[in-house]
Short mmCIF file of C-alpha atoms in Angstrom, two decimals:
data_model
loop_
_atom_site.label_atom_id
_atom_site.label_comp_id
_atom_site.label_asym_id
_atom_site.label_seq_id
_atom_site.Cartn_x
_atom_site.Cartn_y
_atom_site.Cartn_z
CA UNK A 18 0.12 0.02 0.11
CA UNK A 19 1.21 3.64 -0.71
CA UNK A 20 2.52 5.60 2.07
CA UNK A 21 -0.32 7.96 3.14
CA UNK A 22 1.99 10.82 3.44
CA UNK A 23 3.07 10.58 -0.16
CA UNK A 24 -0.27 9.89 -1.31
CA UNK A 25 -1.75 12.94 0.26
CA UNK A 26 1.34 15.40 -0.83
CA UNK A 27 0.47 14.00 -4.59
CA UNK A 28 -3.19 14.68 -4.15
CA UNK A 29 -2.62 18.25 -3.14
CA UNK A 30 -0.08 18.75 -5.90
CA UNK A 31 -2.83 17.40 -8.37
CA UNK A 32 -5.37 19.43 -6.81
CA UNK A 33 -3.42 22.82 -7.10
CA UNK A 34 -2.52 22.13 -10.64
CA UNK A 35 -6.30 21.55 -11.72
CA UNK A 36 -7.31 24.51 -9.86
CA UNK A 37 -4.75 26.89 -11.42
CA UNK A 38 -6.64 29.02 -13.91
CA UNK A 39 -3.31 29.90 -15.59
CA UNK A 40 -2.72 26.46 -16.69
CA UNK A 41 -3.77 24.71 -19.65
CA UNK A 42 -7.31 23.59 -19.55
CA UNK A 43 -6.62 19.94 -20.78
CA UNK A 44 -3.67 19.46 -18.34
CA UNK A 45 -6.04 21.02 -15.53
CA UNK A 46 -8.81 18.32 -16.35
CA UNK A 47 -6.17 15.61 -16.33
CA UNK A 48 -4.83 16.52 -12.86
CA UNK A 49 -8.18 16.60 -11.56
CA UNK A 50 -9.04 13.17 -12.98
CA UNK A 51 -5.72 11.84 -11.50
CA UNK A 52 -6.30 13.40 -8.14
CA UNK A 53 -9.88 11.36 -7.79
CA UNK A 54 -8.20 8.25 -9.33
CA UNK A 55 -5.53 8.17 -6.75
CA UNK A 56 -7.76 9.01 -3.83
CA UNK A 57 -10.27 6.18 -4.77
CA UNK A 58 -7.24 3.59 -5.32
CA UNK A 59 -5.79 4.62 -2.11
CA UNK A 60 -9.13 4.10 -0.25
CA UNK A 61 -9.76 0.94 -1.88
CA UNK A 62 -6.27 -0.35 -0.91
CA UNK A 63 -7.12 0.42 2.81
CA UNK A 64 -10.24 -1.48 2.39
CA UNK A 65 -8.60 -4.39 1.04
CA UNK A 66 -5.92 -4.77 3.67
CA UNK A 67 -8.44 -4.55 6.30
CA UNK A 68 -6.28 -3.04 8.89
CA UNK A 69 -7.44 -0.11 10.93
CA UNK A 70 -3.74 0.60 11.92
CA UNK A 71 -2.98 1.22 8.26
CA UNK A 72 -5.68 3.99 7.89
CA UNK A 73 -4.95 7.60 8.10
CA UNK A 74 -6.06 9.51 11.04
CA UNK A 75 -9.78 10.81 10.84
CA UNK A 76 -10.33 14.50 11.38
CA UNK A 77 -12.36 17.62 10.46
CA UNK A 78 -11.20 19.97 7.75
CA UNK A 79 -12.84 23.40 7.70
CA UNK A 80 -13.47 26.18 5.52
CA UNK A 81 -15.19 29.62 5.58
CA UNK A 82 -17.44 29.75 2.74
CA UNK A 83 -21.12 31.23 1.98
CA UNK A 84 -23.78 29.73 3.81
CA UNK A 85 -26.33 30.07 0.86
CA UNK A 86 -28.30 27.00 0.77
CA UNK A 87 -26.79 26.26 -2.82
CA UNK A 88 -23.15 26.47 -1.61
CA UNK A 89 -23.85 24.11 1.43
CA UNK A 90 -25.41 21.69 -1.26
CA UNK A 91 -22.55 21.64 -3.41
CA UNK A 92 -20.15 21.14 -0.23
CA UNK A 93 -22.44 18.29 0.79
CA UNK A 94 -22.27 16.45 -2.62
CA UNK A 95 -18.49 16.79 -3.02
CA UNK A 96 -17.97 15.63 0.46
CA UNK A 97 -19.84 12.46 -0.29
CA UNK A 98 -17.99 11.98 -3.41
CA UNK A 99 -14.86 12.00 -1.55
CA UNK A 100 -15.60 9.73 1.32
CA UNK A 101 -16.53 12.30 3.71
CA UNK A 102 -19.37 13.47 5.98
CA UNK A 103 -20.28 17.02 6.01
CA UNK A 104 -22.00 19.62 8.24
CA UNK A 105 -22.09 23.41 8.90
CA UNK A 106 -22.26 26.18 11.70
CA UNK A 107 -23.46 29.50 10.73
CA UNK A 108 -21.10 32.40 11.32
CA UNK A 109 -21.84 35.99 10.96
CA UNK A 110 -23.65 37.55 8.17
CA UNK A 111 -23.53 35.61 5.05
CA UNK A 112 -20.55 33.01 5.91
CA UNK A 113 -20.52 29.82 7.44
CA UNK A 114 -17.99 27.37 8.54
CA UNK A 115 -18.27 24.22 6.42
CA UNK A 116 -16.64 21.09 7.69
CA UNK A 117 -15.57 17.91 5.99
CA UNK A 118 -14.86 14.94 8.32
CA UNK A 119 -12.97 11.79 6.80
CA UNK A 120 -9.72 10.24 6.59
CA UNK A 121 -6.89 13.01 6.11
CA UNK A 122 -6.37 12.90 2.44
CA UNK A 123 -10.12 12.72 1.86
CA UNK A 124 -11.13 15.59 4.08
CA UNK A 125 -8.43 17.91 2.58
CA UNK A 126 -9.35 16.88 -0.95
CA UNK A 127 -13.00 17.31 -0.19
CA UNK A 128 -12.66 20.87 1.43
CA UNK A 129 -10.35 22.29 -1.48
CA UNK A 130 -12.58 20.99 -4.28
CA UNK A 131 -15.42 22.45 -2.49
CA UNK A 132 -13.67 26.07 -2.04
CA UNK A 133 -12.64 25.95 -5.58
CA UNK A 134 -16.15 25.12 -7.25
CA UNK A 135 -18.09 27.39 -4.84
CA UNK A 136 -15.57 30.33 -5.67
CA UNK A 137 -16.12 29.66 -9.37
CA UNK A 138 -19.72 30.00 -9.12
CA UNK A 139 -19.73 33.14 -7.34
CA UNK A 140 -17.01 34.32 -10.21
CA UNK A 141 -19.56 33.48 -12.66
CA UNK A 142 -22.58 35.17 -10.92
CA UNK A 143 -20.78 38.60 -10.69
CA UNK A 144 -19.68 38.30 -14.30
CA UNK A 145 -23.18 37.34 -15.62
CA UNK A 146 -25.31 39.15 -13.21
CA UNK A 147 -23.13 41.82 -11.37
CA UNK A 148 -24.63 40.41 -8.31
CA UNK A 149 -24.93 36.91 -6.16
CA UNK A 150 -28.43 38.00 -4.60
CA UNK A 151 -30.50 38.61 -7.50
CA UNK A 152 -33.47 36.23 -8.48
CA UNK A 153 -31.37 35.32 -11.62
CA UNK A 154 -28.29 34.76 -9.58
CA UNK A 155 -30.08 32.42 -7.12
CA UNK A 156 -31.42 30.45 -9.91
CA UNK A 157 -28.25 29.96 -11.78
CA UNK A 158 -26.56 29.09 -8.70
CA UNK A 159 -29.58 26.33 -7.79
CA UNK A 160 -28.96 25.11 -11.34
CA UNK A 161 -25.29 24.67 -10.75
CA UNK A 162 -25.82 22.89 -7.47
CA UNK A 163 -28.30 20.40 -8.93
CA UNK A 164 -26.14 19.43 -11.73
CA UNK A 165 -22.85 19.14 -9.38
CA UNK A 166 -24.99 16.70 -7.20
CA UNK A 167 -25.95 14.77 -10.22
CA UNK A 168 -22.37 14.28 -11.63
CA UNK A 169 -20.99 13.54 -7.80
CA UNK A 170 -23.44 10.73 -7.75
CA UNK A 171 -22.42 9.68 -11.32
CA UNK A 172 -18.72 9.91 -10.54
CA UNK A 173 -19.22 7.41 -7.61
CA UNK A 174 -21.08 4.93 -9.85
CA UNK A 175 -18.44 5.20 -12.42
CA UNK A 176 -15.66 4.58 -9.84
CA UNK A 177 -17.40 1.46 -8.77
CA UNK A 178 -17.80 0.14 -12.38
CA UNK A 179 -14.15 0.77 -13.02
CA UNK A 180 -13.15 -0.97 -9.94
CA UNK A 181 -15.05 -3.89 -11.19
CA UNK A 182 -13.42 -3.84 -14.46
CA UNK A 183 -9.99 -4.13 -12.49
CA UNK A 184 -10.68 -7.31 -10.66
CA UNK A 185 -13.73 -9.22 -9.58
CA UNK A 186 -15.75 -7.73 -6.71
CA UNK A 187 -13.76 -4.58 -6.52
CA UNK A 188 -16.74 -2.54 -7.20
CA UNK A 189 -18.60 -4.17 -4.25
CA UNK A 190 -15.43 -3.33 -2.29
CA UNK A 191 -15.66 0.41 -3.11
CA UNK A 192 -19.53 0.56 -2.54
CA UNK A 193 -18.99 -0.95 0.71
CA UNK A 194 -16.03 1.38 1.56
CA UNK A 195 -18.30 4.43 0.98
CA UNK A 196 -20.88 3.00 3.40
CA UNK A 197 -18.08 2.11 5.87
CA UNK A 198 -16.56 5.56 5.55
CA UNK A 199 -19.87 7.27 6.13
CA UNK A 200 -20.58 5.12 9.52
CA UNK A 201 -16.87 5.84 10.69
CA UNK A 202 -17.31 9.52 10.10
CA UNK A 203 -20.52 9.72 11.63
CA UNK A 204 -19.07 7.93 14.75
CA UNK A 205 -16.29 10.43 14.73
CA UNK A 206 -18.75 13.43 14.74
CA UNK A 207 -20.77 11.93 17.47
CA UNK A 208 -17.79 11.59 19.61
CA UNK A 209 -16.12 14.81 18.75
CA UNK A 210 -18.67 17.19 17.89
CA UNK A 211 -21.97 15.92 19.33
CA UNK A 212 -25.52 15.53 17.94
CA UNK A 213 -26.21 17.74 14.84
CA UNK A 214 -29.50 19.38 14.20
CA UNK A 215 -31.07 18.00 10.85
CA UNK A 216 -33.35 20.63 9.27
CA UNK A 217 -35.63 20.09 6.20
CA UNK A 218 -34.65 21.64 3.00
CA UNK A 219 -36.73 24.94 2.70
CA UNK A 220 -34.95 26.08 -0.45
CA UNK A 221 -37.53 27.56 -2.85
CA UNK A 222 -37.93 26.09 -6.45
CA UNK A 223 -35.97 27.31 -9.14
CA UNK A 224 -36.43 27.48 -12.87
CA UNK A 225 -36.27 29.45 -16.06
CA UNK A 226 -33.54 30.53 -18.37
CA UNK A 227 -31.14 31.02 -15.51
CA UNK A 228 -31.83 27.94 -13.87
CA UNK A 229 -31.11 26.05 -17.23
CA UNK A 230 -27.79 28.19 -17.77
CA UNK A 231 -26.57 27.18 -14.36
CA UNK A 232 -27.02 23.53 -15.11
CA UNK A 233 -25.07 23.94 -18.06
CA UNK A 234 -22.35 25.66 -16.11
CA UNK A 235 -22.31 23.06 -13.69
CA UNK A 236 -21.88 20.28 -16.33
CA UNK A 237 -18.59 22.29 -17.55
CA UNK A 238 -17.19 22.73 -14.06
CA UNK A 239 -13.89 20.69 -14.00
CA UNK A 240 -15.23 18.26 -11.37
CA UNK A 241 -16.98 16.12 -13.92
CA UNK A 242 -13.67 15.22 -15.74
CA UNK A 243 -11.64 14.28 -12.90
CA UNK A 244 -13.13 11.84 -11.20
CA UNK A 245 -33.08 26.94 6.58
CA UNK A 246 -33.22 29.64 9.19
CA UNK A 247 -31.12 28.65 12.08
CA UNK A 248 -29.58 30.05 14.98
CA UNK A 249 -26.13 31.67 15.11
CA UNK A 250 -23.74 28.84 15.55
CA UNK A 251 -26.29 25.72 15.27
CA UNK A 252 -24.69 22.82 13.51
CA UNK A 253 -26.80 21.72 10.49
CA UNK A 254 -26.63 18.76 8.17
CA UNK A 255 -27.86 19.69 4.57
#
């Protein structure tokens, strides 16, 4: 099994390359694809070894980002793709602390990717609408969220199929790994954070041209090619 420190460093370098807007688009996409492939292989190796001693430390990685529901939805979808559990705590104004819980390399990857995608959406909103709060901007962002969620689920399915092609039963191992990591992450949260408040999604429905444009933009984000009101401080699960 690959040394976890080396794997983590490699994943960080690939993400940095993939998120560098100065780089060639094809090279960026290749770097992001390799980052997810490396991470998936690393987790699969751990599952096949079956030794808890060989696993990385489980921890929480945090990022201060927008509290908007669409941003939370994107963060949640990416967290699940990278074997992590997600929750957030409201901060002041329009910000929130987004938390990604999982093995170290997974949590860092999910955090970095979520920051990249959410920042790219804000950049697009301001370029298109000059605002991130107008009805059109909100519909656009919700369109991106819907597409990112769909594609994250598709990537998980593709990863399982790819694993199945490598050797008999590997897709079942990877599917089992997702479930195992979710359970372990939940246990870590219960022990280190406490019970989380789960709130029903009260997001208004979106539609129209801006929503369709948002889905189109979400389909073009690099992610696909690699791989409520609440009281201040309350922890929430999307």
